Amino acid sequence: MMHAKGYPEATLRDERGMVLVVGLLLIVVLMLAGTTAVLTSTTDMGISANYKTGSQAFYAAEAGIEEARARLKTNAPSESYEIADSHPTNTGWSAYIGDTAKTSHRGYDSGNSMHVRVSSLQATLDYTVRTVHQTNVSGNILYWGDLNGDGKNERNTATGQNIYLATSYGGAGSANKTIKVELARIPPITAPAALYVEAATAIQGTSTYINGTDPPGCGTSNLPGVATSLSSSTVTSTGNPTVTGSTSSTWSVTGGATNMDVQAMIDSWKDSANFSYTFDDNETQTGMDWGVPVVGAQSDPSSCDVSNIVHYNMNGMEIQLAGGSSGCGILLVEGDLELNGGFNWHGLIIVSGSVTIAGGGNKNITGSVIAGGSTQADLVGGNSSIIYCSAAINNQTANRPLRALSWKEE
């Protein structure tokens, strides 16, 4: 039979059948594409959700480390805030932050007198922290301190501050993260004398006064007035200055002192500076105020309850501080330093190059001056005094946050 337009009926049926098959195939393809899109979207959402909860768990673990760091600080706000280490030489001591159930899961034993537990200071984040004394492979307690007197702190088993290993377990949803950090309080900065130098030094002027003996109100440490890594003969005097200390009441100068790594001392503190200056040429600054020490007579130590870290990067040049400049804390100079025209400092002055104290006006330094480098370090008179004071030095590090020595995620 022929169709009205002359096509056989069978041919038309075949064409309609093909159209139906193609249509069904398109529907199947679209359905598969839709299913794939749904599956892909669901997978992406799952990955995104896992990443989000993983990040939340990580940040919770970090928050736990920060709480431990704050509560181990020596000047914690109150007894209820502070985590006290009553057994600094015992490897069995451990401290926990968190509720009883979760800390017990991490090793806390309420019947163990060496174990300390405190509740977290917040209730929003989910973390538990365990802190122990870090030990070496032989099981000896490790300390962070200056073992050989060169001014650099290192891990050792004899001196310094305890190194704590804090492990924080953070959680969010089904995600968990663990962070381990080595923390240590910062030991006092090594000061071998009221004045330490590594180059030939001239001390001049009848009104120059250097004392290495702790005066009343400072402590009980007694050091030389001047210590040098060279021979004591490289420290000379003109004009009958007073240099007293543990080795002599008339000329307290000690030679052959441990060669201090002055640049490393500066490097360890300059990133913490709250006042930083960089110059490429010699520079003079007047009337700088980084705290005002309370100054007594020339032979008396000053006092101050402020602590700043001031850093000058002079790129090998000299900074001159004049016109009544003063400060309290740690003064770091990469280059040379000249002080004149009235200057008062309470704390430490650490200079990689030379130190010159010259001109008129009273200059009072309570704490210690540490000068290194290959250039000559001349101290010139003009009512100048350097008074060693262990309290002025120790106070600069005692209340600072614990330093993170290492960090890793597990």
XYZ file of C-alpha atoms in Angstrom:
410
model
C 0.000 0.000 0.000
C 1.241 3.431 -0.902
C 0.960 6.537 1.282
C -0.744 9.561 -0.138
C 2.626 11.182 -0.870
C 3.977 8.047 -2.448
C 5.969 6.611 0.533
C 5.431 2.977 1.439
C 3.648 2.519 4.775
C 6.420 0.212 6.021
C 8.989 2.935 5.487
C 6.982 5.394 7.536
C 6.592 2.890 10.329
C 10.362 2.340 10.360
C 11.053 6.059 10.547
C 8.593 6.519 13.407
C 10.255 3.607 15.200
C 13.664 5.212 14.839
C 12.375 8.499 16.179
C 10.967 6.704 19.202
C 14.239 4.872 19.843
C 16.278 8.072 19.506
C 13.875 9.867 21.827
C 14.169 7.140 24.445
C 17.945 7.222 24.161
C 17.964 10.991 24.687
C 15.779 10.592 27.753
C 18.170 7.961 29.142
C 21.174 10.215 28.433
C 19.512 13.168 30.157
C 18.566 11.007 33.120
C 22.170 9.745 33.417
C 23.498 13.284 33.103
C 21.107 14.455 35.796
C 22.069 11.593 38.070
C 25.772 12.307 37.537
C 25.216 15.974 38.283
C 23.358 15.113 41.463
C 26.073 12.674 42.514
C 28.819 15.187 41.694
C 27.023 17.944 43.556
C 26.460 15.674 46.532
C 30.135 14.654 46.528
C 31.274 18.283 46.285
C 28.988 19.246 49.134
C 30.350 16.368 51.182
C 33.938 17.414 50.498
C 33.080 21.007 51.345
C 31.378 19.953 54.581
C 34.338 17.732 55.557
C 36.771 20.549 54.821
C 34.723 22.952 56.906
C 34.482 20.653 59.936
C 38.156 19.713 59.529
C 39.133 23.374 59.582
C 36.921 23.991 62.607
C 38.561 21.085 64.438
C 42.011 22.415 63.530
C 41.217 25.905 64.808
C 39.756 24.412 67.979
C 43.028 22.535 68.548
C 44.975 25.757 67.989
C 42.761 27.551 70.509
C 43.580 24.844 73.036
C 47.297 25.442 72.544
C 46.815 29.175 73.079
C 44.884 28.592 76.298
C 47.647 26.339 77.610
C 50.255 28.903 76.596
C 48.429 31.680 78.441
C 47.770 29.670 81.591
C 51.377 28.473 81.910
C 52.579 32.078 81.921
C 54.263 33.095 85.171
C 52.109 36.194 85.655
C 48.745 34.584 84.930
C 45.911 36.867 86.117
C 44.882 34.718 89.102
C 45.469 31.402 90.827
C 42.299 29.991 89.290
C 43.590 30.981 85.838
C 47.182 29.805 86.192
C 48.370 26.255 85.591
C 51.053 25.838 88.247
C 53.992 23.520 87.710
C 54.763 22.338 91.236
C 57.056 19.527 90.069
C 59.400 21.056 87.458
C 61.986 18.273 87.821
C 59.571 15.323 87.711
C 58.755 13.554 84.443
C 55.436 12.324 85.884
C 53.899 15.797 86.071
C 51.143 16.584 83.582
C 48.426 19.203 83.261
C 45.064 18.918 81.503
C 42.527 21.401 80.201
C 38.973 20.109 79.733
C 36.193 18.280 81.528
C 36.815 15.200 83.625
C 35.518 12.678 81.097
C 37.544 13.935 78.138
C 40.745 14.511 80.103
C 40.457 11.037 81.635
C 40.360 9.694 78.091
C 43.679 11.479 77.528
C 45.351 10.098 80.638
C 44.181 12.264 83.527
C 44.043 10.433 86.869
C 42.348 12.363 89.662
C 44.103 10.161 92.209
C 47.567 11.073 90.943
C 49.065 14.027 92.825
C 51.278 14.782 89.806
C 48.236 15.429 87.620
C 46.599 18.847 87.398
C 43.235 19.468 85.717
C 41.459 22.744 85.017
C 38.255 23.406 83.137
C 38.553 25.338 79.914
C 37.957 29.070 80.107
C 35.371 28.843 77.328
C 32.471 26.563 76.416
C 32.137 27.147 72.662
C 35.065 25.248 71.193
C 35.647 21.541 71.652
C 39.220 20.812 72.700
C 41.179 18.940 75.337
C 44.825 19.731 76.102
C 47.484 17.608 77.760
C 50.802 19.220 78.774
C 53.877 17.360 79.998
C 57.563 18.050 80.536
C 59.478 17.462 77.342
C 62.286 14.901 77.646
C 65.131 13.684 75.461
C 65.533 10.148 74.133
C 67.125 9.132 77.454
C 64.119 10.335 79.426
C 65.851 13.396 80.915
C 63.844 16.593 81.322
C 64.748 19.247 78.780
C 65.215 22.929 79.525
C 65.444 26.032 77.350
C 68.406 28.097 78.482
C 71.894 29.447 77.871
C 74.095 26.529 78.888
C 77.479 27.897 77.810
C 76.948 31.603 78.535
C 77.157 32.810 74.929
C 73.780 34.543 75.023
C 71.923 31.931 72.946
C 69.273 29.647 74.405
C 69.212 25.994 73.418
C 67.743 22.683 74.549
C 69.752 21.200 77.390
C 69.334 19.059 80.511
C 70.937 21.395 83.066
C 69.700 24.993 83.086
C 66.937 27.331 82.002
C 63.165 27.017 81.854
C 61.186 23.794 81.442
C 60.213 22.884 77.895
C 56.555 21.835 77.841
C 55.033 19.552 75.230
C 51.411 20.600 74.803
C 49.115 18.295 72.821
C 45.735 19.729 71.875
C 42.890 17.540 70.606
C 40.339 19.608 68.703
C 36.956 18.410 67.500
C 34.097 19.655 65.310
C 31.271 17.392 64.157
C 32.876 14.117 63.111
C 36.276 15.723 62.454
C 39.247 15.603 64.843
C 42.626 17.330 64.689
C 45.685 17.009 66.914
C 48.413 19.640 67.299
C 51.642 19.274 69.289
C 53.691 22.321 70.291
C 56.835 22.713 72.378
C 56.486 25.735 74.659
C 58.970 27.376 77.031
C 59.072 30.407 79.274
C 61.842 32.782 78.237
C 64.885 32.620 80.545
C 66.627 35.802 81.715
C 69.036 37.196 79.139
C 72.660 36.401 79.915
C 74.618 39.414 81.171
C 78.252 38.643 82.110
C 78.891 42.087 83.633
C 77.524 45.597 83.912
C 79.368 46.168 80.631
C 80.436 43.443 78.185
C 82.657 44.296 75.195
C 84.413 42.429 72.396
C 86.796 45.180 71.311
C 89.411 47.471 72.847
C 87.589 49.799 75.223
C 88.533 53.123 76.783
C 86.739 54.196 79.951
C 87.277 57.874 80.602
C 86.249 60.646 82.947
C 86.238 61.074 86.718
C 82.435 61.097 86.721
C 82.092 57.738 84.951
C 80.699 55.044 87.255
C 80.337 51.336 86.439
C 79.142 48.865 89.070
C 78.671 45.106 88.593
C 77.378 44.414 92.103
C 73.614 44.148 92.578
C 72.572 47.205 94.609
C 69.729 47.072 97.187
C 66.392 46.418 95.539
C 67.920 44.628 92.535
C 68.971 41.208 93.789
C 72.003 39.396 95.156
C 74.069 38.706 92.030
C 77.619 40.017 91.883
C 79.364 40.403 88.529
C 82.449 42.229 87.287
C 82.073 45.854 86.353
C 83.452 45.108 82.876
C 83.919 41.774 81.093
C 85.662 41.355 77.764
C 86.275 38.382 75.494
C 89.764 39.808 74.932
C 92.542 40.271 77.457
C 91.696 42.496 80.420
C 94.554 44.779 79.317
C 92.468 45.877 76.318
C 90.205 47.790 78.719
C 91.984 50.995 79.669
C 91.127 54.050 81.749
C 91.747 57.765 81.622
C 90.723 60.347 84.203
C 90.202 57.959 87.153
C 86.721 56.509 86.447
C 85.096 54.174 89.009
C 84.748 50.555 87.906
C 83.697 48.281 90.742
C 82.213 44.812 90.983
C 82.741 41.251 92.170
C 86.428 41.107 91.273
C 87.594 44.436 92.701
C 86.345 47.588 94.348
C 88.723 49.796 92.376
C 89.150 48.227 88.909
C 86.776 45.330 88.330
C 87.647 44.169 84.808
C 87.643 40.509 83.741
C 89.283 39.284 80.541
C 88.811 36.051 78.621
C 85.043 36.024 79.080
C 82.900 33.700 76.990
C 82.574 35.114 73.494
C 78.901 36.026 73.259
C 76.939 35.712 70.010
C 75.611 39.261 70.133
C 73.988 39.171 66.696
C 72.113 35.972 67.592
C 70.864 37.675 70.774
C 69.529 40.565 68.700
C 67.994 38.211 66.151
C 66.113 36.303 68.853
C 64.349 39.463 70.030
C 63.992 41.853 67.113
C 60.875 40.206 65.691
C 59.152 40.940 69.015
C 60.009 44.643 68.917
C 57.130 47.065 69.380
C 59.295 49.957 68.117
C 61.337 49.316 64.952
C 63.494 51.709 62.925
C 65.598 51.139 59.795
C 68.193 53.564 58.392
C 70.882 53.352 55.713
C 72.930 56.331 56.972
C 74.076 57.708 60.298
C 71.053 59.086 62.108
C 70.423 61.311 65.142
C 67.177 61.179 67.102
C 66.346 63.403 70.041
C 63.781 63.218 72.827
C 62.801 59.597 72.142
C 60.378 58.255 74.763
C 60.002 54.501 75.282
C 59.243 54.837 78.982
C 60.693 57.117 81.644
C 62.786 55.452 84.385
C 62.723 56.885 87.875
C 66.353 57.876 88.389
C 68.056 58.463 91.734
C 71.634 59.494 92.442
C 74.358 58.487 89.993
C 75.288 55.389 92.007
C 71.656 54.308 92.541
C 69.655 52.084 90.188
C 66.641 53.445 88.366
C 63.207 51.798 88.451
C 60.473 51.350 85.856
C 57.299 49.279 85.416
C 57.262 49.579 81.610
C 58.831 47.041 79.246
C 59.367 47.824 75.557
C 61.532 46.240 72.888
C 63.182 48.838 70.633
C 65.068 47.737 67.517
C 67.323 49.791 65.243
C 68.582 48.267 62.004
C 71.328 50.697 60.987
C 72.776 48.562 58.165
C 76.275 49.015 59.537
C 75.847 52.726 60.359
C 75.386 54.594 63.670
C 72.334 55.754 65.601
C 72.853 58.670 67.975
C 70.278 59.112 70.742
C 70.333 62.526 72.359
C 68.213 65.287 73.805
C 66.861 63.488 76.859
C 65.915 60.175 75.249
C 64.814 57.440 77.645
C 63.302 53.988 77.775
C 62.566 50.820 79.710
C 62.991 47.308 78.332
C 65.417 45.984 75.715
C 67.230 48.266 73.259
C 68.617 46.407 70.225
C 70.977 48.087 67.773
C 72.357 46.467 64.640
C 75.206 48.882 64.029
C 76.857 51.427 66.322
C 75.249 53.405 69.146
C 76.146 56.810 70.560
C 74.452 58.254 73.644
C 74.764 61.892 74.669
C 72.886 64.936 75.852
C 71.025 63.156 78.647
C 69.934 59.532 78.408
C 68.212 57.104 80.791
C 67.571 53.396 80.256
C 66.197 50.671 82.540
C 66.843 47.139 81.250
C 69.301 45.877 78.642
C 71.130 47.498 75.757
C 72.462 45.030 73.163
C 74.544 46.466 70.324
C 76.253 44.539 67.525
C 78.864 47.253 67.020
C 80.434 49.935 69.211
C 78.949 51.941 72.057
C 79.980 55.521 72.756
C 78.729 57.484 75.735
C 79.799 61.081 75.333
C 79.038 64.731 75.850
C 77.136 66.609 78.510
C 74.074 65.596 80.446
C 73.527 62.719 82.824
C 73.469 59.248 81.320
C 72.128 56.485 83.541
C 71.805 52.850 82.456
C 70.389 50.362 84.954
C 70.689 46.739 83.890
C 73.516 45.881 81.509
C 75.185 46.901 78.256
C 76.347 44.181 75.843
C 78.450 45.360 72.907
C 79.987 43.225 70.173
C 81.509 43.614 66.753
C 84.995 44.412 65.573
C 84.897 48.193 66.003
C 86.205 49.981 69.047
C 83.771 50.496 71.920
C 84.684 53.735 73.695
C 82.992 54.900 76.848
C 83.583 58.595 77.361
C 82.729 60.488 80.550
C 80.124 63.127 81.298
C 78.233 61.935 84.384
C 77.789 58.462 82.921
C 76.795 55.408 84.938
C 76.133 51.762 84.134
C 74.690 49.954 87.132
C 74.167 46.224 86.913
C 70.730 45.216 88.247
C 69.562 41.616 87.936
C 65.923 42.589 88.531
C 66.040 45.112 85.675
C 67.246 42.296 83.400
C 65.051 39.458 84.664
C 61.870 41.525 84.515
C 62.252 41.944 80.753
C 61.606 38.247 80.125
C 59.672 37.022 83.186
C 56.235 38.205 82.100
C 56.391 37.547 78.383
C 54.291 34.853 76.665
C 55.785 31.403 76.334
C 57.779 30.923 73.160
C 56.813 28.174 70.703
C 59.953 26.168 69.933
C 58.345 23.651 67.559
C 54.922 22.934 66.062
C 53.400 20.028 64.203
C 50.014 18.640 63.243
C 49.352 14.924 63.621
